Amino acid sequence: MEHTKKTTIHDIAAKLNVTASTVSRALNGNPRISDSTRKAVLKTARELNYAPNQIASALRSGRTQLIGMLVPTINRSFFSSIIRGVEEVANSLDYRVIVSQSNEAFENEENAVKAFLNARVDGIIASIGKNTQHFDHYKQVLERGLPLVLFDRTTPQLLTSQVVIDDYQGAYLATSHLIQQGCTKIAHFTTERKIDIYKERYRGYVNALEDHGIAHNEASVFSGNLQLEDGRAHSKLLLQQPEDFDAIFSASDYAAMGAMQVLKENGLKIPEDVALVGFLNEPFTSFTDPPLTTVNQFPIEMGHTAANLFFNALNSEREKIVTKKTVLQPELIIRASSLKKKP
Amino acid sequence: MEHTKKTTIHDIAAKLNVTASTVSRALNGNPRISDSTRKAVLKTARELNYAPNQIASALRSGRTQLIGMLVPTINRSFFSSIIRGVEEVANSLDYRVIVSQSNEAFENEENAVKAFLNARVDGIIASIGKNTQHFDHYKQVLERGLPLVLFDRTTPQLLTSQVVIDDYQGAYLATSHLIQQGCTKIAHFTTERKIDIYKERYRGYVNALEDHGIAHNEASVFSGNLQLEDGRAHSKLLLQQPEDFDAIFSASDYAAMGAMQVLKENGLKIPEDVALVGFLNEPFTSFTDPPLTTVNQFPIEMGHTAANLFFNALNSEREKIVTKKTVLQPELIIRASSLKKKP
DNA sequence: ATTATTTGTGCAATCGATTGCATAAATAAT
DNA sequence: ATTATTTATGCAATCGATTGCACAAATAAT
């Protein structure tokens, strides 16, 4: 099969009896090209169905129009929505997004960043893995003068732009809501992991209790991996404890779901006997019975913000890169699992 | 800030008093290089922290190690899982994946393919949008001799490798299962859209009924957009109809979920009064009450398969590209929503 | 010992677009 | 009419790696 040979600026140049330089300048809007030449070039380019070879352009100019995007897991709603958000902004500016996943493995994370650098991406947008040991690979990115934007899972050890949601505020809203619904004995599911976001949620929970004059009892806080099974296990313990409880605020929707299952299995009514609030607005939360109250993190908007920060950094003078930490406000989505009073 | 200048093969060459050609050959395992030189080159490369400039390599060799991947929507579990699957295989072979989404808009689809070609990807893996008007943009890909793999939403109009699941079989399994559970009046939710996969599911439904000697009644088939609201609407109609029904097989989990809601709102018990089966194994299906029986499409495996077909095409002689249609077998995941008899 | 073959490197062109510098032609200034 | 300036284009190097061809040195064959 005869492959359509791709047209280059040289083909256009030959047809018009000018040089490739002239064509290149005409196509790039260089003002030193006469109107007549420019029009002729554009016309011929269209006729020959010219498409620029971005690889050649990238080699010469040093800009590939590629963004490397690293997430722990591609097929988790939160992350895929962020990718979506980044893609939307990037594509509108004629940038493309390369995705890689770390699967929470430090080695994968290092390799992905290296691969991005070898592919000569113009910068990186990433969420740090749970098992990250150090940040040397990210520092290399910064040393090369490339924009680096961290989202959701960030670190103060890197001086670079970041986007997070206000986890404290989300937890505070969630807990306050439960209190407003008349709950006073509110358990909390969290994790030991040293990731800031969970500490912040814990802090929001504690502060909301205190601000409403409720003594916070450390026996009501359960630590695990925040998966469905953890939520189930914590709930069983709760049921065995002598202390009563009338609500659970879980730092993850999955663990909240585990709680919902166990509570229902034990004949407890939600929200009448126990009110339930999760975190993250996983897609399934609107389909549980009852639907689960949760905290929306606006992942698509987070993606937009990350992309905007990226392009800010990209377009600023290297010396003047403004590193900016953007904190998005979460939203409490109130559903039946916590709604004891009719509003 | 001083940016670490990237080392090139010329730096290595200079240090060893050889030429760049020799270095290039040594690094690429060309057999015409002596062992001693090769070792020296590798050693120096390591010392200088050399990383190849893939852009330069791509320009010369014509291979970018990039795969363009086009999906309708990035943040839908099915598609993000396929992306995940493709990414896993691609990364293990040192290829990177660029993702774009069409949002089901034909124009976006065309633009994405063009952008991929301009970025000089080595090939494309795509799922056709619902509103695709023609396939010229895909034909261009093939004319350039680039591998093109279609998954899930494919078309016989393009002679290229494809991966689909056996929708007919999935529907047949689902319907047969309902019959085995004792159901005889089984409604079906489908869509008018001219996409093969839904026709196949419809066919599987009808054939399963006939094979079990159950007359198929067109009044039990409801057509819509297969979203939650459609499922709700269809179910309300079903309840108003004089004919009785004891099961619903929905071609989508969302519509099945809508049915579950309406049935429960009307005091019907699932599965005792009406058994329910969906399709796609959306993540939420295991969290509904009762959990929803559905058909698993193995999206990650589908991504693996798509990637493998891609690399097969890439590595075969252009003249001999074997276009292969792979049909994956789906799995019926039986959950409480359809389990009337204890097994 | 002479010719043929193999082995290891170098030379230089190439991939396609970009860009600093030079230069011819056209226009403006004196 | 001559010089200065502007305008439009060409020349050639460059980005970094790859590769066909040439060629000297080393080894094998006669």
XYZ file of C-alpha atoms (C1' of nucleotides) in Angstrom:
746
model
C 0.000 0.000 0.000
C 1.287 3.411 -0.921
C 1.480 5.550 2.182
C 0.573 9.144 1.666
C 3.911 10.864 2.075
C 3.546 13.558 4.634
C 4.068 17.044 3.306
C 6.766 19.151 4.918
C 7.534 22.806 4.796
C 10.048 21.968 2.095
C 7.303 20.748 -0.190
C 5.483 23.993 0.281
C 8.698 25.936 -0.230
C 9.512 24.109 -3.449
C 6.083 24.726 -4.875
C 6.357 28.439 -4.202
C 10.016 28.900 -5.057
C 10.906 30.150 -1.628
C 12.918 28.561 1.139
C 11.765 26.509 4.083
C 12.713 29.363 6.391
C 10.188 31.598 4.736
C 7.500 28.982 4.975
C 8.255 28.348 8.609
C 8.070 32.048 9.373
C 4.883 32.499 7.404
C 3.220 29.652 9.265
C 4.331 30.953 12.624
C 3.119 34.492 12.024
C 6.523 36.071 11.913
C 5.935 39.782 11.049
C 8.856 39.956 8.663
C 6.957 38.069 6.000
C 4.999 39.944 3.341
C 1.285 39.536 3.216
C 1.327 38.105 -0.257
C 3.856 35.429 0.635
C 2.047 34.563 3.805
C -1.227 34.079 1.977
C 0.394 31.976 -0.701
C 2.035 29.795 1.931
C -1.156 29.279 3.864
C -3.033 28.486 0.691
C -0.480 25.959 -0.486
C -0.262 24.451 2.981
C -3.973 23.836 2.866
C -3.835 22.456 -0.637
C -1.077 20.021 0.232
C -2.843 19.101 3.441
C 0.168 20.104 5.447
C 0.386 19.192 9.121
C 3.415 20.253 11.115
C 5.686 17.542 12.430
C 5.582 18.242 16.107
C 8.521 16.007 16.749
C 10.803 18.078 14.569
C 9.409 21.211 16.085
C 9.895 19.828 19.563
C 13.489 18.883 18.910
C 14.363 22.333 17.727
C 12.249 24.401 20.068
C 12.542 22.171 23.113
C 8.790 22.170 23.682
C 6.798 19.008 23.097
C 3.343 20.207 24.107
C 3.113 17.133 26.294
C 2.171 16.996 29.957
C 3.091 13.969 32.007
C 0.387 13.060 34.461
C 1.002 10.605 37.254
C -1.756 9.143 39.404
C -1.803 6.252 41.850
C -4.599 4.423 40.031
C -6.146 5.405 36.733
C -9.425 3.582 37.202
C -10.563 5.172 40.398
C -13.301 7.673 39.922
C -11.548 10.430 41.814
C -8.376 10.171 39.790
C -9.921 9.535 36.413
C -12.068 12.612 36.963
C -8.986 14.671 37.674
C -7.365 13.341 34.535
C -10.505 14.343 32.704
C -10.279 17.859 34.088
C -6.639 18.213 33.135
C -7.280 16.819 29.689
C -10.030 19.329 29.040
C -7.854 22.330 29.764
C -4.767 20.877 28.111
C -6.507 19.939 24.892
C -8.072 23.346 24.568
C -4.544 24.761 24.558
C -3.241 22.149 22.153
C -1.376 20.192 24.746
C -1.641 16.424 25.153
C -1.635 14.424 28.344
C 0.428 11.297 28.897
C -0.861 9.232 31.803
C 0.960 6.770 34.003
C -0.019 5.086 37.209
C 2.169 4.294 40.166
C -0.080 1.706 41.776
C 1.228 3.217 44.995
C 4.637 1.666 44.350
C 7.565 3.980 44.854
C 9.613 2.383 42.128
C 6.873 2.855 39.564
C 6.627 6.449 40.573
C 10.322 7.029 40.036
C 10.281 5.228 36.715
C 7.274 7.120 35.469
C 8.880 10.450 36.216
C 12.068 9.346 34.478
C 10.094 8.153 31.489
C 8.324 11.483 31.337
C 11.611 13.306 31.349
C 12.980 11.086 28.593
C 9.865 11.743 26.575
C 10.738 15.402 27.135
C 7.370 16.413 28.506
C 7.006 20.129 29.123
C 6.122 19.463 32.745
C 4.419 17.115 35.173
C 1.199 17.008 37.157
C 1.275 14.361 39.861
C -0.233 12.976 43.004
C 2.291 11.477 45.381
C 2.064 7.762 46.119
C 1.374 6.416 49.588
C 4.759 4.763 49.784
C 6.954 7.505 48.500
C 10.317 7.399 50.230
C 11.867 10.617 49.055
C 11.333 13.306 46.474
C 14.572 13.274 44.519
C 12.840 12.390 41.279
C 10.526 15.360 41.642
C 13.406 17.612 42.549
C 15.064 16.667 39.281
C 12.000 17.927 37.486
C 12.276 21.257 39.219
C 16.010 21.433 38.629
C 15.395 21.130 34.944
C 13.187 24.160 35.223
C 10.048 22.238 34.342
C 6.675 23.033 35.893
C 5.522 20.538 38.497
C 2.056 20.652 39.972
C 1.013 18.372 42.812
C -2.599 17.616 43.555
C -4.479 16.006 46.407
C -1.519 14.185 47.894
C 1.130 16.811 48.241
C 4.142 17.530 50.393
C 5.632 20.679 51.882
C 9.056 19.312 50.978
C 8.704 20.461 47.399
C 8.526 24.123 46.577
C 6.029 23.942 43.769
C 2.394 24.638 42.949
C -0.193 22.468 44.645
C -3.937 21.930 44.649
C -5.743 20.334 47.516
C -9.184 20.495 48.916
C -9.785 21.741 52.385
C -10.066 18.388 54.106
C -10.372 20.028 57.479
C -13.335 22.020 56.317
C -14.982 18.982 54.709
C -14.713 17.024 57.914
C -15.836 19.961 59.963
C -18.918 20.387 57.795
C -19.709 16.691 57.934
C -19.386 16.449 61.690
C -21.285 19.658 62.336
C -24.074 18.395 60.130
C -24.353 15.222 62.205
C -24.480 17.290 65.356
C -27.205 19.464 63.891
C -29.148 16.321 63.177
C -29.091 15.624 66.876
C -26.223 13.193 67.035
C -23.884 13.457 69.992
C -22.002 10.194 70.029
C -20.181 10.270 66.730
C -17.560 7.686 65.850
C -14.822 8.352 63.304
C -13.086 5.996 60.888
C -9.623 7.071 59.830
C -6.184 5.683 58.978
C -2.773 5.636 60.568
C -1.115 6.572 57.328
C 0.960 9.643 57.500
C -0.882 11.402 54.755
C -1.886 14.896 55.635
C -5.373 14.658 54.243
C -6.527 12.133 56.827
C -4.964 14.040 59.669
C -6.855 17.074 58.495
C -10.125 15.187 58.408
C -9.501 13.950 61.901
C -8.749 17.463 63.028
C -11.948 18.774 61.468
C -13.913 16.065 63.229
C -12.394 16.811 66.626
C -12.720 20.561 66.296
C -16.338 20.382 65.218
C -17.136 18.296 68.277
C -15.318 20.660 70.578
C -16.851 23.736 69.022
C -20.243 22.267 69.783
C -19.303 21.429 73.314
C -19.112 17.700 72.806
C -16.318 15.877 74.533
C -14.215 13.981 72.098
C -13.503 10.429 73.078
C -10.524 8.700 71.527
C -12.242 5.331 71.946
C -14.639 6.361 69.202
C -11.874 6.714 66.656
C -11.035 3.638 64.608
C -7.961 3.350 62.488
C -7.476 1.039 59.517
C -7.131 1.123 55.757
C -10.464 2.736 55.139
C -11.594 -0.002 52.796
C -14.983 -1.693 52.904
C -13.692 -4.479 55.114
C -12.197 -2.017 57.564
C -15.515 -0.266 57.843
C -17.191 -3.590 58.526
C -14.654 -4.536 61.172
C -14.805 -1.175 62.913
C -18.588 -1.347 62.985
C -18.622 -4.763 64.549
C -16.323 -3.502 67.262
C -18.553 -0.514 67.765
C -21.552 -2.753 68.237
C -19.725 -4.813 70.845
C -18.553 -1.809 72.824
C -20.555 -0.890 75.878
C -20.688 2.750 74.829
C -23.597 3.798 72.699
C -23.172 5.626 69.382
C -25.615 7.391 67.117
C -23.495 8.358 64.114
C -20.375 7.500 62.178
C -18.276 9.903 60.189
C -15.951 7.898 57.978
C -12.989 9.453 56.188
C -13.810 7.228 53.219
C -16.988 6.223 51.441
C -15.896 2.612 51.243
C -15.537 2.263 54.985
C -18.881 4.039 55.414
C -20.393 1.496 53.080
C -18.974 -1.314 55.196
C -20.602 0.273 58.189
C -23.920 0.546 56.395
C -23.841 -3.136 55.595
C -23.032 -4.274 59.122
C -25.522 -1.933 60.749
C -28.306 -3.121 58.463
C -27.325 -6.731 59.045
C -27.784 -6.049 62.735
C -31.223 -4.622 62.256
C -30.254 -1.039 62.893
C -31.999 1.685 60.934
C -30.084 4.350 59.046
C -30.295 7.218 59.848
C -32.785 6.727 62.694
C -30.533 4.566 64.848
C -27.213 5.538 63.364
C -26.554 8.387 60.964
C -23.791 7.903 58.446
C -21.487 10.247 56.539
C -18.685 9.256 54.182
C -16.062 11.194 52.261
C -15.176 11.545 48.572
C -18.512 11.272 46.810
C -17.683 7.996 45.137
C -20.145 7.317 42.334
C -21.761 4.481 44.257
C -22.816 6.664 47.173
C -25.955 7.879 45.466
C -27.071 4.301 44.817
C -26.819 2.841 48.286
C -29.931 2.338 50.376
C -30.228 4.805 51.935
C -28.103 7.066 49.742
C -24.951 8.073 51.561
C -24.215 11.588 52.722
C -20.681 12.444 51.705
C -18.200 15.195 50.890
C -17.651 16.209 47.305
C -14.097 17.044 46.338
C -14.916 18.354 42.858
C -12.292 16.282 41.150
C -12.928 17.638 37.660
C -12.543 21.175 38.950
C -9.423 20.065 40.747
C -8.104 18.884 37.398
C -8.929 22.225 35.836
C -7.149 24.029 38.634
C -4.111 21.793 38.405
C -3.905 22.426 34.669
C -4.260 26.164 35.140
C -1.502 26.224 37.711
C 0.578 24.200 35.311
C 0.170 26.687 32.499
C 0.799 29.591 34.838
C 4.111 28.079 35.773
C 4.878 27.218 32.177
C 4.272 30.736 30.966
C 6.035 32.581 33.706
C 9.683 33.441 33.499
C 11.677 30.641 34.972
C 13.205 32.909 37.532
C 9.840 34.169 38.595
C 7.847 30.984 38.894
C 5.181 31.707 41.439
C 4.423 28.601 43.410
C 0.910 28.734 44.554
C -1.019 26.497 46.863
C -4.659 26.439 45.896
C -7.152 25.130 48.403
C -10.513 24.189 46.992
C -13.586 24.239 49.159
C -15.428 20.939 49.482
C -19.171 20.558 49.566
C -21.224 18.444 51.914
C -23.724 16.419 49.902
C -26.550 15.633 52.257
C -28.422 12.452 51.489
C -30.782 10.213 53.391
C -28.132 8.353 55.399
C -27.762 11.311 57.751
C -31.032 13.150 57.418
C -32.957 12.591 60.621
C -34.846 15.858 60.696
C -36.775 17.009 57.713
C -35.230 20.328 56.744
C 18.962 28.614 38.870
C 21.462 26.635 36.849
C 19.701 23.882 34.971
C 21.577 20.655 34.768
C 22.545 20.482 31.118
C 21.396 17.220 29.727
C 24.163 14.952 28.520
C 24.053 13.802 24.915
C 25.833 11.074 23.077
C 28.301 13.715 21.966
C 29.384 14.317 25.527
C 30.027 10.642 25.945
C 31.820 10.525 22.609
C 34.056 13.457 23.485
C 35.037 11.933 26.796
C 36.045 8.666 25.135
C 37.593 10.102 21.976
C 35.214 8.298 19.708
C 32.396 9.616 17.547
C 28.719 9.936 18.310
C 28.007 7.165 15.824
C 30.012 4.739 17.876
C 28.273 5.764 21.047
C 24.887 5.443 19.432
C 25.711 1.987 18.161
C 27.128 0.890 21.478
C 24.021 2.004 23.304
C 21.748 0.296 20.823
C 23.535 -3.003 20.963
C 24.846 -2.901 17.425
C 27.037 -6.032 17.054
C 29.724 -4.207 15.117
C 31.017 -2.529 18.245
C 33.843 -4.109 20.217
C 33.178 -5.291 23.729
C 35.698 -2.942 25.241
C 34.211 0.113 23.558
C 30.721 -0.921 24.477
C 31.640 -1.297 28.130
C 33.410 2.029 28.198
C 30.418 3.732 26.619
C 27.963 2.189 29.025
C 30.155 3.093 31.947
C 30.567 6.689 30.869
C 26.879 6.946 30.084
C 26.111 5.915 33.635
C 28.679 8.289 35.054
C 27.337 11.224 33.115
C 23.789 10.238 33.968
C 22.906 10.015 30.323
C 19.296 9.702 29.260
C 18.451 9.455 25.580
C 16.509 12.277 24.022
C 13.525 10.432 22.704
C 12.464 13.367 20.623
C 15.669 13.321 18.627
C 15.448 9.585 18.338
C 11.834 9.826 17.250
C 12.609 12.366 14.574
C 15.284 10.251 13.017
C 13.754 6.825 13.483
C 10.152 7.829 12.970
C 9.063 6.021 16.119
C 7.878 8.010 19.108
C 6.943 5.173 21.455
C 3.641 6.915 21.963
C 0.186 5.402 21.643
C -2.800 7.660 21.169
C -5.801 6.419 23.073
C -9.250 7.799 22.435
C -12.236 7.104 24.666
C -15.659 8.706 24.880
C -15.295 9.602 28.554
C -12.195 9.200 30.664
C -13.924 9.125 34.033
C -16.234 6.236 33.471
C -15.182 3.099 35.208
C -15.367 0.938 32.115
C -13.176 3.222 30.050
C -10.724 4.197 32.723
C -10.209 0.515 33.427
C -9.443 -0.100 29.779
C -6.987 2.780 29.820
C -5.435 1.173 32.844
C -5.092 -2.122 31.029
C -3.506 -0.518 27.993
C -1.175 1.510 30.162
C 0.056 -1.573 31.963
C 1.083 -3.361 28.798
C 2.406 -0.242 27.092
C 4.567 0.843 29.999
C 6.079 -2.583 30.364
C 7.260 -2.222 26.759
C 8.475 1.324 27.262
C 5.616 2.924 25.416
C 3.581 5.824 26.769
C -0.122 6.431 26.398
C -1.644 9.769 25.438
C -5.328 9.955 26.322
C -8.043 12.075 24.807
C -11.768 11.977 25.195
C -14.386 12.630 22.561
C -17.295 13.259 24.898
C -19.276 11.515 22.173
C -18.836 14.522 19.889
C -17.798 13.713 16.366
C -15.750 16.842 15.974
C -13.726 16.093 19.080
C -13.099 12.643 17.763
C -11.766 13.951 14.479
C -9.604 16.544 16.189
C -8.173 14.063 18.623
C -7.127 11.737 15.844
C -5.554 14.624 13.954
C -3.744 15.760 17.076
C -2.445 12.240 17.588
C -1.135 12.157 14.053
C 0.564 15.521 14.476
C 2.143 14.273 17.671
C 3.371 11.407 15.505
C 2.053 8.644 17.711
C 3.066 5.168 16.602
C -0.577 4.145 16.426
C -4.016 4.552 17.929
C -6.336 2.572 20.162
C -9.874 3.922 20.100
C -13.502 3.378 20.862
C -15.846 4.944 18.364
C -18.148 7.708 19.577
C -21.896 7.373 19.489
C -22.276 10.182 17.000
C -19.595 9.271 14.544
C -20.628 10.266 11.041
C -17.939 8.648 8.969
C -14.580 7.020 9.396
C -12.319 9.114 7.185
C -10.125 10.169 10.060
C -9.535 6.556 10.995
C -8.891 5.629 7.395
C -6.130 8.227 7.317
C -4.493 6.430 10.194
C -4.540 3.191 8.272
C -3.333 4.878 5.081
C -0.306 6.071 6.938
C 0.412 2.487 7.782
C -0.159 3.013 11.489
C -1.723 0.360 13.705
C -5.298 1.076 14.707
C -7.104 -1.031 17.274
C -10.777 -0.521 18.035
C -12.332 -1.720 21.243
C -15.875 -2.136 22.513
C -17.497 0.191 20.015
C -16.232 -0.968 16.687
C -17.357 -0.956 13.070
C -17.067 -3.424 10.226
C -16.303 -0.481 7.938
C -12.688 -0.416 9.028
C -10.395 -3.289 8.233
C -8.397 -3.301 11.421
C -7.945 -5.186 14.668
C -10.796 -5.071 17.121
C -11.629 -6.258 20.622
C -15.159 -6.679 21.806
C -16.870 -8.786 24.339
C -19.488 -11.255 23.339
C -22.513 -9.163 24.148
C -24.823 -11.777 22.762
C -23.404 -14.365 25.095
C -23.562 -12.015 28.084
C -27.214 -11.335 27.462
C -27.923 -14.971 26.811
C -26.299 -15.968 30.098
C -28.167 -13.272 31.987
C -31.555 -14.189 30.561
C -31.016 -17.908 30.958
C -30.066 -17.353 34.558
C -33.335 -15.529 35.195
C -35.240 -18.379 33.585
C -33.408 -20.885 35.751
C -34.464 -18.887 38.758
C -38.021 -19.518 37.728
C -38.802 -16.283 35.947
C -40.913 -16.455 32.827
C -42.088 -12.919 32.261
C -38.856 -11.087 31.701
C -38.795 -7.473 30.542
C -35.804 -5.972 28.725
C -34.435 -2.435 28.772
C -32.478 -1.450 25.704
C -31.778 1.510 23.410
C -32.685 2.533 19.888
C -29.153 3.559 19.169
C -27.604 1.859 16.239
C -24.726 0.504 18.164
C -24.108 -3.157 17.604
C -23.536 -4.025 21.205
C -27.106 -3.286 22.238
C -28.523 -5.148 19.294
C -26.464 -8.110 20.317
C -27.713 -7.947 23.874
C -31.260 -7.803 22.605
C -30.605 -10.795 20.381
C -29.148 -12.766 23.288
C -32.212 -11.960 25.358
C -34.646 -13.054 22.650
C -32.762 -16.224 21.794
C -32.456 -17.300 25.400
C -36.200 -16.926 25.808
C -36.917 -18.885 22.659
C -34.428 -21.598 23.473
C -36.295 -22.127 26.724
C -39.647 -22.201 25.020
C -40.784 -18.826 26.296
C -42.670 -16.664 23.858
C -41.010 -13.334 23.437
C -43.323 -10.398 23.698
C -42.233 -7.111 22.138
C -44.364 -5.216 24.646
C -41.872 -6.208 27.319
C -39.022 -4.434 25.577
C -38.437 -0.817 26.536
C -36.188 1.493 24.610
C -34.502 4.636 25.934
C -31.096 5.975 26.824
C -30.358 3.359 29.427
C -29.679 5.936 32.103
C -31.047 5.810 35.638
C -34.024 7.962 34.699
C -34.860 5.749 31.758
C -34.871 2.732 34.023
C -37.196 4.530 36.392
C -39.555 5.543 33.601
C -39.640 2.110 32.045
C -40.376 0.550 35.415
C -43.269 2.865 36.086
C -44.752 1.931 32.744
C -44.229 -1.731 33.541
C -46.119 -1.348 36.789
C -49.027 0.313 35.031
C -49.274 -2.320 32.340
C -51.883 -5.008 32.786
C -49.367 -7.741 32.027
C -47.501 -9.167 34.942
C -43.709 -9.438 35.041
C -41.319 -11.210 37.341
C -37.911 -10.081 36.116
C -36.067 -7.336 34.287
C -32.911 -7.747 32.273
C -31.472 -4.309 31.606
C -28.745 -3.697 29.046
C -27.220 -1.213 31.480
C -26.594 -1.175 35.221
C -27.835 2.376 35.531
C -31.248 1.565 34.107
C -31.362 -1.512 36.325
C -30.659 0.718 39.281
C -33.540 2.967 38.292
C -35.759 -0.080 38.217
C -34.575 -1.171 41.641
C -35.478 2.205 43.080
C -38.951 2.322 41.579
C -39.756 -1.268 42.463
C -38.706 -0.733 46.063
C -40.653 2.501 46.232
C -43.695 0.505 45.205
C -43.194 -2.057 47.918
C -42.014 -4.811 45.647
C -39.369 -7.196 46.901
C -36.225 -7.943 44.936
C -35.715 -10.683 43.927
C -38.828 -12.329 45.352
C -41.324 -10.270 43.369
C -39.066 -9.116 40.593
C -35.578 -10.384 39.837
C -33.124 -7.932 38.374
C -30.052 -8.220 36.176
C -27.958 -5.371 34.811
C -24.993 -5.185 32.467
C -21.428 -3.865 32.777
C -20.520 -4.512 36.375
C -20.353 -0.849 37.288
C -18.559 -0.417 40.597
C -21.763 0.583 42.341
C -23.551 -2.690 41.593
C -21.999 -4.498 44.528
C -23.176 -1.783 46.906
C -26.848 -1.624 46.054
C -29.410 -3.271 48.293
C -29.762 -5.982 47.214
C -26.495 -6.191 45.296
C -27.143 -6.259 41.588
C -26.520 -9.254 39.386
C -24.683 -8.076 36.297
C -22.372 -9.012 33.455
C -18.672 -8.414 33.799
C -16.882 -7.224 30.690
C -13.375 -7.508 32.110
C -12.333 -4.047 31.039
C -8.763 -4.297 32.293
C -8.295 -7.509 30.345
C -9.871 -5.824 27.361
C -7.216 -3.126 27.673
C -4.507 -5.776 27.812
C -5.909 -7.426 24.726
C -6.194 -4.160 22.853
C -2.598 -3.350 23.674
C -1.423 -6.785 22.593
C -3.243 -6.481 19.289
C -1.663 -3.080 18.913
C 1.837 -4.401 19.362
C 1.141 -7.327 17.080
C 0.172 -4.928 14.342
C 3.112 -2.681 15.116
C 5.608 -5.474 14.871
C 4.265 -7.165 11.797
C 5.425 -6.233 8.345
C 3.243 -3.481 7.047
C 2.199 -5.530 4.081
C 1.257 -8.423 6.279
C -0.707 -6.727 9.021
C -3.059 -9.351 10.311
C -6.293 -7.747 11.382
C -7.799 -9.776 14.084
C -11.136 -9.537 15.791
C -10.877 -10.758 19.339
C -14.060 -11.600 21.162
C -13.757 -11.828 24.919
C -16.138 -13.931 26.913
C -18.161 -12.097 29.535
C -18.990 -13.456 32.944
C -22.315 -13.388 34.716
C -21.830 -12.130 38.243
C -24.704 -13.508 40.241
C -25.708 -11.421 43.224
C -28.751 -11.231 45.434
C -30.927 -9.190 43.060
C -31.668 -12.274 40.989
C -31.070 -15.130 43.369
C -34.470 -16.573 44.189
C -33.406 -20.156 44.730
C -30.575 -20.947 47.045
C -28.006 -22.692 44.895
C 53.513 -13.798 1.163
C 49.614 -12.262 -1.046
C 44.731 -11.773 -1.438
C 40.105 -12.125 0.681
C 37.292 -11.448 4.513
C 35.915 -9.834 8.831
C 35.748 -6.333 12.468
C 35.484 -1.816 14.437
C 35.000 3.143 13.624
C 34.457 7.365 11.349
C 32.233 10.521 7.975
C 28.488 12.814 6.603
C 23.730 12.970 5.472
C 19.274 12.770 7.421
C 14.777 13.375 10.092
C 11.667 18.515 9.742
C 11.370 22.738 11.751
C 13.511 26.883 13.757
C 16.387 30.995 14.015
C 20.594 34.311 14.098
C 22.901 36.590 10.740
C 23.600 38.225 6.142
C 21.932 40.407 2.053
C 19.265 42.136 -1.802
C 15.563 45.073 -2.911
C 12.553 48.686 -1.870
C 11.588 52.810 0.380
C 12.695 56.945 3.070
C 15.721 60.595 4.397
C 19.154 64.068 3.348
C 21.439 61.717 -6.385
C 23.372 59.649 -2.677
C 23.086 57.553 1.770
C 20.301 55.520 5.537
C 16.670 52.660 6.813
C 13.245 49.331 6.377
C 11.352 45.106 4.482
C 11.473 40.512 2.792
C 13.933 36.605 2.083
C 17.854 33.338 1.900
C 21.820 30.821 4.003
C 23.394 27.737 7.035
C 23.710 26.011 11.601
C 21.156 23.668 15.047
C 18.301 20.411 18.024
C 20.284 14.868 19.225
C 20.227 10.504 17.489
C 20.511 7.235 13.598
C 22.461 4.881 9.606
C 24.433 3.825 4.755
C 28.765 3.884 3.033
C 33.681 4.122 3.253
C 37.905 2.610 5.027
C 41.751 1.136 7.934
C 43.297 -2.544 10.757
C 43.141 -7.192 12.028
C 42.417 -11.806 10.902
C 41.645 -15.748 7.755
C 42.251 -18.145 3.462
C 45.101 -19.523 -0.417
